[in-house]
Structure formats: C-alpha cells, structure tokens
Coordinates of C-alpha atoms and ligand atoms in Angstrom, one line a residue:
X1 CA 31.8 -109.1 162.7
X2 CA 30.5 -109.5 166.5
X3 CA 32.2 -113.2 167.1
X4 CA 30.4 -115.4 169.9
X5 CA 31.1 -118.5 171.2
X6 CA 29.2 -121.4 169.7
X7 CA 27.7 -124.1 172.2
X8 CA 25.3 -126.3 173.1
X9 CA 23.9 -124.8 169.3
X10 CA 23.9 -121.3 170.8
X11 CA 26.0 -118.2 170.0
X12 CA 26.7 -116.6 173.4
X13 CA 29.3 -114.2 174.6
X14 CA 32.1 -115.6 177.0
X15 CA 31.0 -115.6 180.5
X16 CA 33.2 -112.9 181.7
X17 CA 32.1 -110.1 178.7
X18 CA 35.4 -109.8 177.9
X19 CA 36.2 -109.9 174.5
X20 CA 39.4 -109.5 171.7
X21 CA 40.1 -108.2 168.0
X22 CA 41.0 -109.5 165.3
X23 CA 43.0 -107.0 162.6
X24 CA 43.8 -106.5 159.0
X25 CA 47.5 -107.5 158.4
X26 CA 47.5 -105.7 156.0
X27 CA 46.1 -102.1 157.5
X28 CA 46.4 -102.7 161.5
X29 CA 43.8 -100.0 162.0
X30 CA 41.6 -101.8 159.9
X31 CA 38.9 -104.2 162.7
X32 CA 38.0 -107.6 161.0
X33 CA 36.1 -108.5 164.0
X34 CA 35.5 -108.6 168.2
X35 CA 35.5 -112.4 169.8
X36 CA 34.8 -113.9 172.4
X37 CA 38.0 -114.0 174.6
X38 CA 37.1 -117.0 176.4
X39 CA 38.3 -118.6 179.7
X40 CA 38.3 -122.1 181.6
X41 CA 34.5 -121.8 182.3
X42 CA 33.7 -121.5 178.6
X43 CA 35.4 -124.3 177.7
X44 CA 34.1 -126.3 180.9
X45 CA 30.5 -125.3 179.3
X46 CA 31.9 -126.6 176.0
X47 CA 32.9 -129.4 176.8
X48 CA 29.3 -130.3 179.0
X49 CA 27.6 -129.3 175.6
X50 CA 30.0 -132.0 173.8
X51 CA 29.7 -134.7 176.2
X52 CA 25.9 -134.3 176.5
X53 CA 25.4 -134.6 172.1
X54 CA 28.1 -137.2 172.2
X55 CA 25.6 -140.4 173.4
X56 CA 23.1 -139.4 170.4
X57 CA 25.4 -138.2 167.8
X58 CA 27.8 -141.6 168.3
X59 CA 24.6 -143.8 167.0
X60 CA 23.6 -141.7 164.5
X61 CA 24.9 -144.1 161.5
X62 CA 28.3 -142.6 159.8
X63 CA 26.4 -142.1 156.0
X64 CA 23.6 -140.1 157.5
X65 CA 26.5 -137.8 159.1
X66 CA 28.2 -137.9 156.1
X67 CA 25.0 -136.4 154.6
X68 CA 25.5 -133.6 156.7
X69 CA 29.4 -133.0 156.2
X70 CA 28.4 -133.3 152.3
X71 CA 25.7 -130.4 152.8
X72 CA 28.5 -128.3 154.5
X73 CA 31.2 -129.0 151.6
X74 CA 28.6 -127.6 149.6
X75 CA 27.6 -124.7 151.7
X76 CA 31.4 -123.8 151.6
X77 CA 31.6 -123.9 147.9
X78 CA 29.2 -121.5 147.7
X79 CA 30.9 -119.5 150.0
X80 CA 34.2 -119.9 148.9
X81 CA 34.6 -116.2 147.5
X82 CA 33.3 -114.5 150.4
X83 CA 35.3 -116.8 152.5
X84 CA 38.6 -116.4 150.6
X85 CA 38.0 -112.3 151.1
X86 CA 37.4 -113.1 154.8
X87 CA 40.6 -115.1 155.0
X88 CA 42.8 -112.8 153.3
X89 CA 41.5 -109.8 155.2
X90 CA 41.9 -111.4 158.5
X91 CA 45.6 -113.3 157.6
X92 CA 46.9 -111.8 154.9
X93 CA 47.5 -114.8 152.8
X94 CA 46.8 -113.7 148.6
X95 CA 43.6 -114.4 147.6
X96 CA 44.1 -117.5 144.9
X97 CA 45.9 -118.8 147.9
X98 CA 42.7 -118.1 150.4
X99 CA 40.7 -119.9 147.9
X100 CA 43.1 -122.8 147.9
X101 CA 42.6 -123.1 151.6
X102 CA 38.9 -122.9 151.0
X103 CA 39.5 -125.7 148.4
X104 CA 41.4 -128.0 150.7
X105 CA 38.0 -127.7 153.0
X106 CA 35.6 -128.4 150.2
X107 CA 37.5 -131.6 149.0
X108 CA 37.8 -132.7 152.4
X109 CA 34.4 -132.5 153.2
X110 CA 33.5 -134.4 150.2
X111 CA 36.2 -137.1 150.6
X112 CA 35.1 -137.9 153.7
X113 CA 31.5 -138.0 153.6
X114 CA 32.1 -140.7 151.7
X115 CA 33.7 -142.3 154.2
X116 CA 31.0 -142.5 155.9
X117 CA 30.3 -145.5 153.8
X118 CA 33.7 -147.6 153.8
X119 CA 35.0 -146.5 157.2
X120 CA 36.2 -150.1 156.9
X121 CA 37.4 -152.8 159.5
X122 CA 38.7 -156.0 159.1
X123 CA 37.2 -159.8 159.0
X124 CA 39.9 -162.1 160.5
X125 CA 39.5 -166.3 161.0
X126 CA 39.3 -167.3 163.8
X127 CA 41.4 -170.3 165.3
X128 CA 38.4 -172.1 166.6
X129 CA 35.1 -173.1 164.9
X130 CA 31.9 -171.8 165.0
X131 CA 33.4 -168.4 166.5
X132 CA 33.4 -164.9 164.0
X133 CA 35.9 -161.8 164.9
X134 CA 35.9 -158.7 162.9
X135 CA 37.1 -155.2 163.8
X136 CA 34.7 -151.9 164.5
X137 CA 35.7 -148.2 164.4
X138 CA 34.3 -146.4 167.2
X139 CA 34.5 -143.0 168.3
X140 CA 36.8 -141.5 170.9
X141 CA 34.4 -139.1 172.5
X142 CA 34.8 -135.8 172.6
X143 CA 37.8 -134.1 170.7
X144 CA 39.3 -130.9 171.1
X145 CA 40.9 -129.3 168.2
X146 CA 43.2 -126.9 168.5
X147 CA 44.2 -125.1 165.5
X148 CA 46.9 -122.4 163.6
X149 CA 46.2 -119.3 162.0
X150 CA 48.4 -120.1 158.4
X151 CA 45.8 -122.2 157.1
X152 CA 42.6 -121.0 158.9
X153 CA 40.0 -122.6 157.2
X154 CA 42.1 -126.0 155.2
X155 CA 43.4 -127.3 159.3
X156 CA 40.2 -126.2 160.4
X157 CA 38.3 -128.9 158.5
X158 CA 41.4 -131.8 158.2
X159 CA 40.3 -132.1 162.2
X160 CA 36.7 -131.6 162.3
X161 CA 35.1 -133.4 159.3
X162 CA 36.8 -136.9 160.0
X163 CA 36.3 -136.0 163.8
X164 CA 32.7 -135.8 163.4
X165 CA 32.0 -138.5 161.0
X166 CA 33.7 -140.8 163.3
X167 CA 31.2 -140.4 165.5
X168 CA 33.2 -137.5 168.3
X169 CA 31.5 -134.5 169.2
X170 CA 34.1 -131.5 169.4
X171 CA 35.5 -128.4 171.6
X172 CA 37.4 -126.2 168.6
X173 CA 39.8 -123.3 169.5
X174 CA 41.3 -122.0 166.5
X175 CA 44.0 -119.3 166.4
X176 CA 43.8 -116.2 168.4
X177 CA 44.6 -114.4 165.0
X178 CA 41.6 -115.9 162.9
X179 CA 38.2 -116.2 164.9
X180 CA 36.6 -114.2 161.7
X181 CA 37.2 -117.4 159.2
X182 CA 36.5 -120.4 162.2
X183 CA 33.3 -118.5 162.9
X184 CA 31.9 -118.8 159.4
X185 CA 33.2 -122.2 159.2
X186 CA 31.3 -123.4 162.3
X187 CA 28.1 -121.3 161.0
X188 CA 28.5 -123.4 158.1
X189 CA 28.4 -126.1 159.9
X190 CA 25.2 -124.9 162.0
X191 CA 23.7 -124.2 158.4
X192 CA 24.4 -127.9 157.2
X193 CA 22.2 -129.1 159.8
X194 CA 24.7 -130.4 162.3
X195 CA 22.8 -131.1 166.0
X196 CA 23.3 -128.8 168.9
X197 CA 26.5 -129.6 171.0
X198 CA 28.0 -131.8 168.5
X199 CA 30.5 -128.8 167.3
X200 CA 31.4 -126.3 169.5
X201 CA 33.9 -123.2 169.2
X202 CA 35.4 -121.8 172.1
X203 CA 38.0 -118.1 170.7
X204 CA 40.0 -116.9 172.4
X205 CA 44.2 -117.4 173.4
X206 CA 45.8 -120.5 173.7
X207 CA 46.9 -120.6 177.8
X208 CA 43.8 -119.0 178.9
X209 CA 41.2 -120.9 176.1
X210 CA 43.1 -123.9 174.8
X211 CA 44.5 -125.0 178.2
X212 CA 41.4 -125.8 180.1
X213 CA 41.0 -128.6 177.2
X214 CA 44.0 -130.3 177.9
X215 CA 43.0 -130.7 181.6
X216 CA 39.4 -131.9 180.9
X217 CA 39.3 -135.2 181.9
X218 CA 36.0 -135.3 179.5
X219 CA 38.4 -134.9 176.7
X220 CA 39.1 -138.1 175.6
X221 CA 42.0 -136.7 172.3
X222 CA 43.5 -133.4 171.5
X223 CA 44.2 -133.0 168.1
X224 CA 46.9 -129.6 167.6
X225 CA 48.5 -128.3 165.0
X226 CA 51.2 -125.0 165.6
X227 CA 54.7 -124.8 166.7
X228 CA 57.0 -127.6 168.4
X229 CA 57.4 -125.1 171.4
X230 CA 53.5 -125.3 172.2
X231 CA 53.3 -128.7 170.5
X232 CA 55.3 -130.4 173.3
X233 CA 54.0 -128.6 176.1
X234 CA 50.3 -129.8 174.8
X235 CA 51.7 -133.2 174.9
X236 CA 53.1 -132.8 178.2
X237 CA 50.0 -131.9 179.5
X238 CA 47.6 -133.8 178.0
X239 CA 49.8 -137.0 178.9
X240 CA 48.7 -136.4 182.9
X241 CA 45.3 -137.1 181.5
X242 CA 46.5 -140.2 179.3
X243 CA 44.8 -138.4 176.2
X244 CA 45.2 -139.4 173.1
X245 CA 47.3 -136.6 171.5
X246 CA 47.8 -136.1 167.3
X247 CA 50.7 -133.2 166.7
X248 CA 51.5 -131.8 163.6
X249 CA 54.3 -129.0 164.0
X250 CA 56.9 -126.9 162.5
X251 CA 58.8 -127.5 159.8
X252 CA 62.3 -126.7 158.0
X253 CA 62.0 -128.1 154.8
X254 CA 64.4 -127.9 151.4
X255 CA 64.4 -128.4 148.1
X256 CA 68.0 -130.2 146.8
X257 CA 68.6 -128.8 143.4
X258 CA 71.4 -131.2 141.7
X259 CA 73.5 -130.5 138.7
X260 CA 71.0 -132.3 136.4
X261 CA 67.9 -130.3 137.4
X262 CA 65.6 -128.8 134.8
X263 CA 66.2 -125.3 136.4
X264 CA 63.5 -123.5 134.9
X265 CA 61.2 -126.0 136.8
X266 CA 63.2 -125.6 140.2
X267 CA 63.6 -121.9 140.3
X268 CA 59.7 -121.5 140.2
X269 CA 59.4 -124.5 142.6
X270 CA 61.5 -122.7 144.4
X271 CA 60.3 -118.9 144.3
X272 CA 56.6 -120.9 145.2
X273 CA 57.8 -122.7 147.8
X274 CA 59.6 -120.8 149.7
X275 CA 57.6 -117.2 149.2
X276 CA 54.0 -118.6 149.1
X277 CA 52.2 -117.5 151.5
X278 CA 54.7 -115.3 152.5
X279 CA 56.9 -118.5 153.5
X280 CA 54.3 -118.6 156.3
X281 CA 53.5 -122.7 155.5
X282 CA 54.6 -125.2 157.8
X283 CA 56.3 -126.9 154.4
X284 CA 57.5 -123.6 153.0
X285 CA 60.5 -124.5 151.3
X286 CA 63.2 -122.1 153.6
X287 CA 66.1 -124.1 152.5
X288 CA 67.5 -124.1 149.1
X289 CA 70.5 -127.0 148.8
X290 CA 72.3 -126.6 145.8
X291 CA 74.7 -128.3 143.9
X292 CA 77.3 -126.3 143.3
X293 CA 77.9 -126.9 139.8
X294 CA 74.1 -124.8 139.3
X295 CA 74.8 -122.7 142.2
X296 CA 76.0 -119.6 140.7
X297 CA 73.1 -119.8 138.1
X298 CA 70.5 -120.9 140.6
X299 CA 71.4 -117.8 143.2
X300 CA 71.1 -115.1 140.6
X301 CA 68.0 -116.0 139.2
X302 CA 66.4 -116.6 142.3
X303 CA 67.8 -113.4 143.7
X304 CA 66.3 -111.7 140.5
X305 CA 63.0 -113.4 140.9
X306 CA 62.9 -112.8 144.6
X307 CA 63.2 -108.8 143.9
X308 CA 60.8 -108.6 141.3
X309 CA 57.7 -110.4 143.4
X310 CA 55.3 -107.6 144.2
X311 CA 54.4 -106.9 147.6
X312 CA 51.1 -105.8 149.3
X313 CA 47.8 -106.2 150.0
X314 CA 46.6 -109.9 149.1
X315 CA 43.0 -108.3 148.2
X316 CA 45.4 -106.8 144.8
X317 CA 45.6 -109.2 141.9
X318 CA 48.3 -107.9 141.2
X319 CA 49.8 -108.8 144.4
X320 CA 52.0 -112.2 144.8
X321 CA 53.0 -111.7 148.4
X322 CA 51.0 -110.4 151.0
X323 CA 52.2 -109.3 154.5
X324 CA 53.3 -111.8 157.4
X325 CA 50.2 -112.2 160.3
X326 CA 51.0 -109.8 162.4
X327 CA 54.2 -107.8 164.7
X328 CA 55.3 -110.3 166.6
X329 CA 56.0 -112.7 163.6
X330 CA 57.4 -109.4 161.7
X331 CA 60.1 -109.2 164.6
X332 CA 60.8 -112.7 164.7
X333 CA 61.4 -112.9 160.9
X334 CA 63.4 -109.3 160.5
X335 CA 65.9 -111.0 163.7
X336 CA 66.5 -114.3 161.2
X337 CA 68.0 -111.7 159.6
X338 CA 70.7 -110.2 162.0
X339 CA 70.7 -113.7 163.3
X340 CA 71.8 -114.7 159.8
X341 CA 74.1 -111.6 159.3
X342 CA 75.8 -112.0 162.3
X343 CA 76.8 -115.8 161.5
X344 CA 78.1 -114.7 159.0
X345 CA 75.6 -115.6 155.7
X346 CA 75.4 -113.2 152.9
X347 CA 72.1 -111.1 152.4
X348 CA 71.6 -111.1 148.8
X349 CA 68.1 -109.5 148.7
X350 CA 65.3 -108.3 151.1
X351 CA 65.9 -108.8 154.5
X352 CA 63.9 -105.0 155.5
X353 CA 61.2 -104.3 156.8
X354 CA 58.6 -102.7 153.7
X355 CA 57.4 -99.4 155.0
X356 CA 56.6 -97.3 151.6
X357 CA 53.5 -95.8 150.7
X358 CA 50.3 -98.2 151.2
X359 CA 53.0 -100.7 152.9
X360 CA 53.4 -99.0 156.1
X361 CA 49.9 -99.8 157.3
X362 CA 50.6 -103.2 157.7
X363 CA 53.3 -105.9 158.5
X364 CA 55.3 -106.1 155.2
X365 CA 58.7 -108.2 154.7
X366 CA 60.6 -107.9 152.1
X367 CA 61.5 -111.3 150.2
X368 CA 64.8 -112.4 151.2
X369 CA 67.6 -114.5 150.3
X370 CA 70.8 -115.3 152.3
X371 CA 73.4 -116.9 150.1
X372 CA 76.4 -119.1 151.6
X373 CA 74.4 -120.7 154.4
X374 CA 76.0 -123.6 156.4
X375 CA 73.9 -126.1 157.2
X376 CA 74.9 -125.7 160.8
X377 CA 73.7 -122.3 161.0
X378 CA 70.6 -120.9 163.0
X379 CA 69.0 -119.6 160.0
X380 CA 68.9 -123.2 158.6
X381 CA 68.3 -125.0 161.4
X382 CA 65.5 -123.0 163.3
X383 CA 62.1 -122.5 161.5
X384 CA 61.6 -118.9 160.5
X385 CA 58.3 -119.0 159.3
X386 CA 58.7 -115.8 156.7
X387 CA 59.8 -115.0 153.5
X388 CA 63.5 -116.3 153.9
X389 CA 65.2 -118.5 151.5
X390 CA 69.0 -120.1 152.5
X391 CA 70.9 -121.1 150.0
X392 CA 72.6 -123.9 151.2
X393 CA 76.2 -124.9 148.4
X394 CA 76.9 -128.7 148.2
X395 CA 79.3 -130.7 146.4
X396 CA 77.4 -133.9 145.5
X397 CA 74.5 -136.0 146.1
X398 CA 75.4 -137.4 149.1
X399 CA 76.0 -134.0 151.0
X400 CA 73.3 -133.1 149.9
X401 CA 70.7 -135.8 151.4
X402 CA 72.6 -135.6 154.8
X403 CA 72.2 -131.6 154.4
X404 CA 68.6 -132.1 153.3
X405 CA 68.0 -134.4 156.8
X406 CA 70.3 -133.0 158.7
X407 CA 67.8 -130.8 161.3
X408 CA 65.3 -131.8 163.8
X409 CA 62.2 -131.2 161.6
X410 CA 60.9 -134.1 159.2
X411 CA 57.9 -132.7 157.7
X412 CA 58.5 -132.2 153.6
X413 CA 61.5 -132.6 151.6
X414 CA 62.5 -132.6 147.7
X415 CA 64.3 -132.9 144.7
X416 CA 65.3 -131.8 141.5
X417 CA 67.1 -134.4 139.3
X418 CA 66.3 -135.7 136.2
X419 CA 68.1 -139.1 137.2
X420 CA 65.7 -141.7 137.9
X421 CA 67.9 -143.8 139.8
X422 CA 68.5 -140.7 142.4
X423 CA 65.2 -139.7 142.5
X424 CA 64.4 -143.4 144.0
X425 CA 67.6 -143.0 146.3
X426 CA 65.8 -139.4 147.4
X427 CA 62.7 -141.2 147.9
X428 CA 64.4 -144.1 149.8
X429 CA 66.9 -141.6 152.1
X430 CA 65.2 -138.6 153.0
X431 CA 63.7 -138.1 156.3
X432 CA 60.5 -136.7 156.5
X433 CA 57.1 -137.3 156.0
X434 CA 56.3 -136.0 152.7
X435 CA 58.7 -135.9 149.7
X436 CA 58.6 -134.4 146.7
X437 CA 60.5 -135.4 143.4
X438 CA 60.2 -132.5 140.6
X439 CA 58.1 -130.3 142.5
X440 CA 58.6 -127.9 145.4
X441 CA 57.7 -128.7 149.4
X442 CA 54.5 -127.7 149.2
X443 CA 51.2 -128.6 147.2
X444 CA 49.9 -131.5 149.6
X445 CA 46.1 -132.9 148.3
X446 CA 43.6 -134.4 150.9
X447 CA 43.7 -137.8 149.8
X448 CA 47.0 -138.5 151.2
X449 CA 48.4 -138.9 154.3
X450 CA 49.7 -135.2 155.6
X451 CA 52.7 -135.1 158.7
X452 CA 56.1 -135.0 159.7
X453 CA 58.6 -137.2 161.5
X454 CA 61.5 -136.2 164.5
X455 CA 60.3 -132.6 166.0
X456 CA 57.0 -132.3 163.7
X457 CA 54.9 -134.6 164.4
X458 CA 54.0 -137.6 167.3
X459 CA 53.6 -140.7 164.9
X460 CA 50.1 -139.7 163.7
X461 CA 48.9 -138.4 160.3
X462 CA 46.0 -136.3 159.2
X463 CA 44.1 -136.5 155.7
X464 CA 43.6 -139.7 153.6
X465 CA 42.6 -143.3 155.5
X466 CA 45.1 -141.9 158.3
X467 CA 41.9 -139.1 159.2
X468 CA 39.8 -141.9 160.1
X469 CA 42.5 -143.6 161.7
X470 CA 43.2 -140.5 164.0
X471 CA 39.7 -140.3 165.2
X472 CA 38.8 -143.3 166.2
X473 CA 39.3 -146.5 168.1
X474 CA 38.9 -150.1 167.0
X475 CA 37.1 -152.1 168.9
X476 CA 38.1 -156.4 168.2
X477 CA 34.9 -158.4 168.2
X478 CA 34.2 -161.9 168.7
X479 CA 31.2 -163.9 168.3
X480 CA 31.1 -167.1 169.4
X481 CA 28.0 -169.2 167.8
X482 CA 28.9 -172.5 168.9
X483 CA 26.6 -172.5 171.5
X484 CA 29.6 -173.7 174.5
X485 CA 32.4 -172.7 176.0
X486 CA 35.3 -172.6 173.6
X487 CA 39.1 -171.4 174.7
X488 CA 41.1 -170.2 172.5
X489 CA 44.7 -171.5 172.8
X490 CA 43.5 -174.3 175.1
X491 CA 40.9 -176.4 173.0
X492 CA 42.2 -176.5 170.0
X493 CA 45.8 -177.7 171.3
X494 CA 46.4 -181.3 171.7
X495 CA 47.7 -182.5 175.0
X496 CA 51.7 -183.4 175.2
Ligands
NAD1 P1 51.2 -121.7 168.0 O1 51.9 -123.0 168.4 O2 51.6 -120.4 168.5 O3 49.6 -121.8 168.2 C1 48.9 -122.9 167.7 C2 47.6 -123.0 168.5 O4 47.9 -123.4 169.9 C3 46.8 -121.7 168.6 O5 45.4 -121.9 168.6 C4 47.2 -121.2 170.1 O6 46.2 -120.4 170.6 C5 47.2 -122.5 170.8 N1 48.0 -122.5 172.0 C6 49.1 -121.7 172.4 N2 49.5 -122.0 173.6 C7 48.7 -123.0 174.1 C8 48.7 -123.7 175.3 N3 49.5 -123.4 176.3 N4 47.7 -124.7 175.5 C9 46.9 -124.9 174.5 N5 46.8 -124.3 173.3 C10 47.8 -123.3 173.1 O7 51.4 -121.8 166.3 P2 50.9 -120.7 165.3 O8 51.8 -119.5 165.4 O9 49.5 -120.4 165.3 O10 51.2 -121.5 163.9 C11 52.5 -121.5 163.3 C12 53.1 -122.8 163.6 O11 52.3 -123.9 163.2 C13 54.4 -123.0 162.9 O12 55.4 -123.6 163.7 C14 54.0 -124.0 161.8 O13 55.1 -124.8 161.2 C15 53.0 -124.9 162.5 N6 52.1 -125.5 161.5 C16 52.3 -126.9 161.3 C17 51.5 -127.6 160.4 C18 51.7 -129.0 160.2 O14 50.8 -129.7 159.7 N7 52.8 -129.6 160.6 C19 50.6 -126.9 159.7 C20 50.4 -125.5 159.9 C21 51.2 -124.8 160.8

C-alpha cells in the first residue's frame, strides 16, 4: 500500500517526501505499507482544509450526515474481511478479534447515525411569562483525534463518527504502527460520500505529527486515546490553548475470583481476558485476585491453560495468540519479567521470548503467569501491556476490593461470586469506570458509556449518549415573545 495524506479531499504525499513503514508483526521483513511521515506543515494544511469545510458542513442538518455515516457502516461491513486481514497483518491482533474491531466500527456507525435524529436537548420553564428556553447541541469546530494502534479501526471510529455527526470537521493521526487500517477507514469515509476537508488524516509519529495539533489554536478539542505518559503531556499542552481535551488511557485492571466463584466460568474469563489480544487491551485483565480458598485450584489451571494457548501468526485459525506490535513493546513486556523476578514473584509459565521455527520472524511472547504477586509490586501496579497475568492471593472480600482499587488506574474491574449481595457491594465499591460481575474485564459494546477514572481518563466518556456529549457544546436559548423588556430575577420578585 502507497499511504498518502488525506486533505482538503485529496491524497497527497507529505510536503517534505519523506515517508515511513509500516511491518508485519508477525514477519518483520514482511512491508504492509509506506506513509506519509508527516510534519507541522501537513497538519497546518490539515487543519486550513478542516476549518474551511467546517462553516458548510456545521449546517448541513445532523440526519442528512447521518446518511452518510450510515453509508460508511455499510461500506465497512462489506469490507469487514479484507479489513480484518489488513488489521491483523499490520498489528498482529487474531483475526476473529480483527473482525471484532471491525464490528465495534460497524455498530458504531449505525448507532450513531441514528443519532442524528435524537441528538436531544432539553425544554426547561421559564420563571417569567411569555419567555421559551430550551438547549441546542452545537459543534465544537474542528477536532483532532489522536489515536492507538491496539484497536486500529474500533478507536478509530468511537472519535470520528460522533465527531462528525455533531457537526466538527476533523485532523486524524492514528498510530505510527497502523496507517495501513486508518487509511482504508478514511477511504471509506471518502467512498460514503463525506465532503472534501470535513475528514482529514495526517500519518505519521506522535511529536513530530500529533503535536502541531495540540498547538493549533484552530483546534478547538483533542480527543486521545494511548498511554497516561503521553496522555498527560497532551493535556498539558493542549491546556495553554484552553482546548477541550477527552483522555482515555492505560489501564491495570483485575478480575477478583472469590471462594464461591463458578470457576469454570472465571478461568476462561480469565485466560480471555488477560491473553486476548495478546493482553495488548487497555482493559486486559493483568491482575488475577484470588481468594485463597480457590487459589491453589485457580493457579494450576490457569498455568495449564496458559501453556497450552497456541502461539503465532493471527492469519492461522488455529492460532489463539498472536505476536505483541512490535520490539519495543517485546522489550518492555520481557523486562516485567525480570522486574517481576527480581521482586521476588514466582514465574509459573512463559515469561521468554518465542523464537522457534516460523516464530522468530516476528515479535512473539510467550503467555506468562507470575504467581505470589503483592499488590504492592511493580508488576501489579504498572501497566504491562502483554501477555502477563499476576496472580494476586487474598484472604477475604474485603482485601480483595481494596486490592482490586488499590492502583492508580480506574478503567475496568470484576468479579466472580455467585453471592448477590457481594456482587451489589462490588458494584457499589470498586473504582473504576467499567465493572463487570460474572464476566472478565473486557467485552465493552458501543451503546454504553466506555472510560476510566484516577490515571485513565479526564472525566469524559466515549460511546453511548456520552459520544455526543464529548463532541459538542450546548448552547442555552431563550426566546422572549412578550414583546417588552422582561428581567429575570427582578420582575417577577415583589418589592420588600
Ligand atoms: P501512545 O501513548 O504511545 O500513543 C498514542 C498516540 O499518541 C499515537 O498516535 C502517538 O503517535 C501519539 N503521540 C505520541 N506522542 C505524542 C505527542 N507528544 N503529542 C501528540 N501525540 C502523541 O500509546 P500506544 O502505545 O499507541 O497505545 C497503548 C496505550 O493506549 C496503552 O497505555 C493503553 O492502555 C492505551 N489505551 C487506552 C484505551 C482506553 O480507552 N482507555 C484504549 C486503547 C489503548
């Protein structure tokens, strides 16, 4: 794939010529495609493509542009296979799990064209007669999105969709390691009939390509998802601007496993959660907390299922984890495991890198489980982003919600109980912004709210009513048709 910018409704090359790669986890000699490696003048050009659709594309009314984000949900289900090979090839992820991704962008695209027919406000009274006051949703402007590679096409769309059918125009700059899958997502885009300027892509790396947003004075909101490192720096940033800034960031999530648990059902919660997508989710379940009455049962099964998952190439069917994204995340994840060595947690499986055969073409980690973790330890605390699960012992319930909350993340937590009355307290106690009972940290669905609390997120949420609540403003009208001068406070108060 030769990658371009997209602006203004044209694909061009960035200004300087210079361009970047993007490879096949799973065989590093294998090229996905050569992108645009943009700089501040791109995005300045961008951004004067955004801000010049913006005054025609705010009026155009929010079902007719829901029209076109309903063409584009179906452009990508037609798509969905070719873009699920894409994804996997250019991420590694398995390829049911690409076409979940895909999935998350088809239902969002549905779900909110349809809000371009409720996109509600609110009819309040008014204390004085004659006089009407409702509230309108109005766009911010323009947006830039600024995007991970773990779920290339799924964040991808959570921004854009409910960007656009607010009303903004946008600047995207998705991940350095997946311009392939946010190229065919913006041609998709092109293809549904969206005008020029109203959706532009800028590849390229974040300081050089996703910086010159942030200092835009054009950009009116910045919406990022990625680490808390780069999260808060964004913020910092984008606060000398006053911008309106949505973060969603890491995670270090758990499943509690109490004595009552059906353990059939947490053990593959578990094994799911925390080696899906190569435990490369920002609600991979990393932290196991168990009670100790199931412990010994719980750590040897999921030790047993945690060897036999079969590791490779996510193209394979056979295949249930692929290979993390690319060296540097290798290195980070194989030093969790001296990290976790050294303070002194037991490595029950994995914790190698996987160079046999096919495997040494690409970045492979072995599934790995430390068992005897303290809650105070690095490996628990500090978001590893790989195929590492801590097993965490604790004595009761208690323990184990202050275990469960006891780091700076607050994205997803859950629980296994078959108590009712616990499963309430969990809902009630735990600190995050998605819980779970009976299921594993992950498996969120675009209807609901999606974000975290303390170091993961800023107060905002993306997905359900919250999407159109991130993207635009509300304007308070009133309409006075009394034909004088009424004021409110004054006229309708007697005089003491
Ligand atoms: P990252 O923070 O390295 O990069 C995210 C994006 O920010 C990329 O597009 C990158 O190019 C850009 N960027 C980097 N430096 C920048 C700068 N100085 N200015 C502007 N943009 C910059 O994250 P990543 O490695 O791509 O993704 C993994 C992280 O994302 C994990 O921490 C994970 O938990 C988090 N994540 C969070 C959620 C969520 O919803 N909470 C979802 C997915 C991933």
């Amino acid at each position: 794939m030769d990658g371009r910018n997209y602006i203004g409704g044209r694909w061009r090359p960035a200004l300087s010529g210079q361009t970047f790669e993007s490879r096949n986890p799973a065989h590093r000699d294998q090229v996905v495609g050569t992108f645009a490696r943009s700089q501040a003048a791109d995005v300045t050009a961008a951004v004067d493509a955004a801000a010049a659709a913006l005054p025609s594309w705010r009026l155009v009314p929010p079902p007719e542009r829901g029209e076109i984000l309903l063409r584009a949900g179906a452009l990508l289900e037609e798509a969905k296979e070719d873009l699920a090979r894409l994804m996997t090839r250019e991420m590694g992820k398995v390829l049911s799990e690409s076409r979940r991704d895909v999935q998350e962008g088809i239902d969002m695209a549905k779900y909110i064209a349809g809000e371009g027919r409720r996109m509600f406000g609110q009819t309040v009274p008014s204390e004085l007669r004659d006089k009407f006051c409702m509230t309108v949703r109005q766009p911010l402007g323009v947006v830039g999105l600024i995007t991970p590679w773990n779920f290339p096409l799924a964040i991808p769309s959570w921004k854009s969709l409910p960007a656009l059918i607010c009303g903004n125009t946008v600047v995207f700059k998705p991940a350095e390691d997946t311009p392939a899958v946010a190229t065919r997502l913006v041609e998709i885009f092109e293809q549904a009939g969206l005008p020029p300027g109203v959706l532009n892509l800028v590849t390229g790396y974040g300081e050089e390509a996703g910086e010159p947003l942030l200092r835009d004075p054009r950009v009116a909101a910045v919406s990022f998802t990625g680490s808390t490192e780069v999260g808060r720096a964004v913020a910092i940033r984008a606060a000398e601007g006053l911008k309106r800034v949505s973060l969603e960031m890491g995670g270090k999530n758990a499943i509690v496993v109490m004595d009552d648990a059906d353990l059939d059902l947490a053990l593959d919660g578990a094994v799911w959660g925390g080696f899906g997508t190569s435990g490369q989710r920002c609600t991979a379940s990393s932290r196991l907390i168990v009670h100790r009455a199931v412990l010994d049962e719980v750590t040897e099964r999921l030790v047993d299922r945690a060897r036999a998952l079969r590791v490779g190439d996510g193209l394979d069917p056979q295949v249930q984890v692929g290979p993390v994204v690319n060296h540097a995340q290798l290195d980070r994840i194989h030093g969790y495991t001296e990290i976790g060595r050294a303070e002194g947690a037991r490595l029950l499986c994995g914790g190698q890198v996987l160079r046999d055969g096919d495997l040494a073409e690409g970045y492979f980690y072995a599934p790995t489980v430390f068992g005897g973790v303290r809650p105070e330890m690095r490996v628990a605390q500090e978001e590893i982003f790989g195929p590492t699960v801590c097993i965490i012992p604790v004595e009761d319930f208690d323990q184990a919600i202050a275990v469960a909350n006891g780091t700076r993340y607050g994205l997803s937590l859950s629980i296994y109980t078959a108590d009712v009355n616990r499963a309430f307290r969990a809902v009630r106690d735990l600190e995050a912004g998605i819980v779970y009972v009976n299921a594993p940290t992950i498996g969120a669905e675009i209807q609901l709210p999606f974000g975290g609390i303390k170091a993961t997120g800023n107060g905002h949420r993306e997905a359900g009513t919250a999407a159109i609540e991130q993207f635009s403003e509300i304007k308070s009208v009133y309409v006075d048709y009394s034909g004088r001068l009424q004021r409110a406070q004054i006229d309708n108060r007697p005089v003491s």
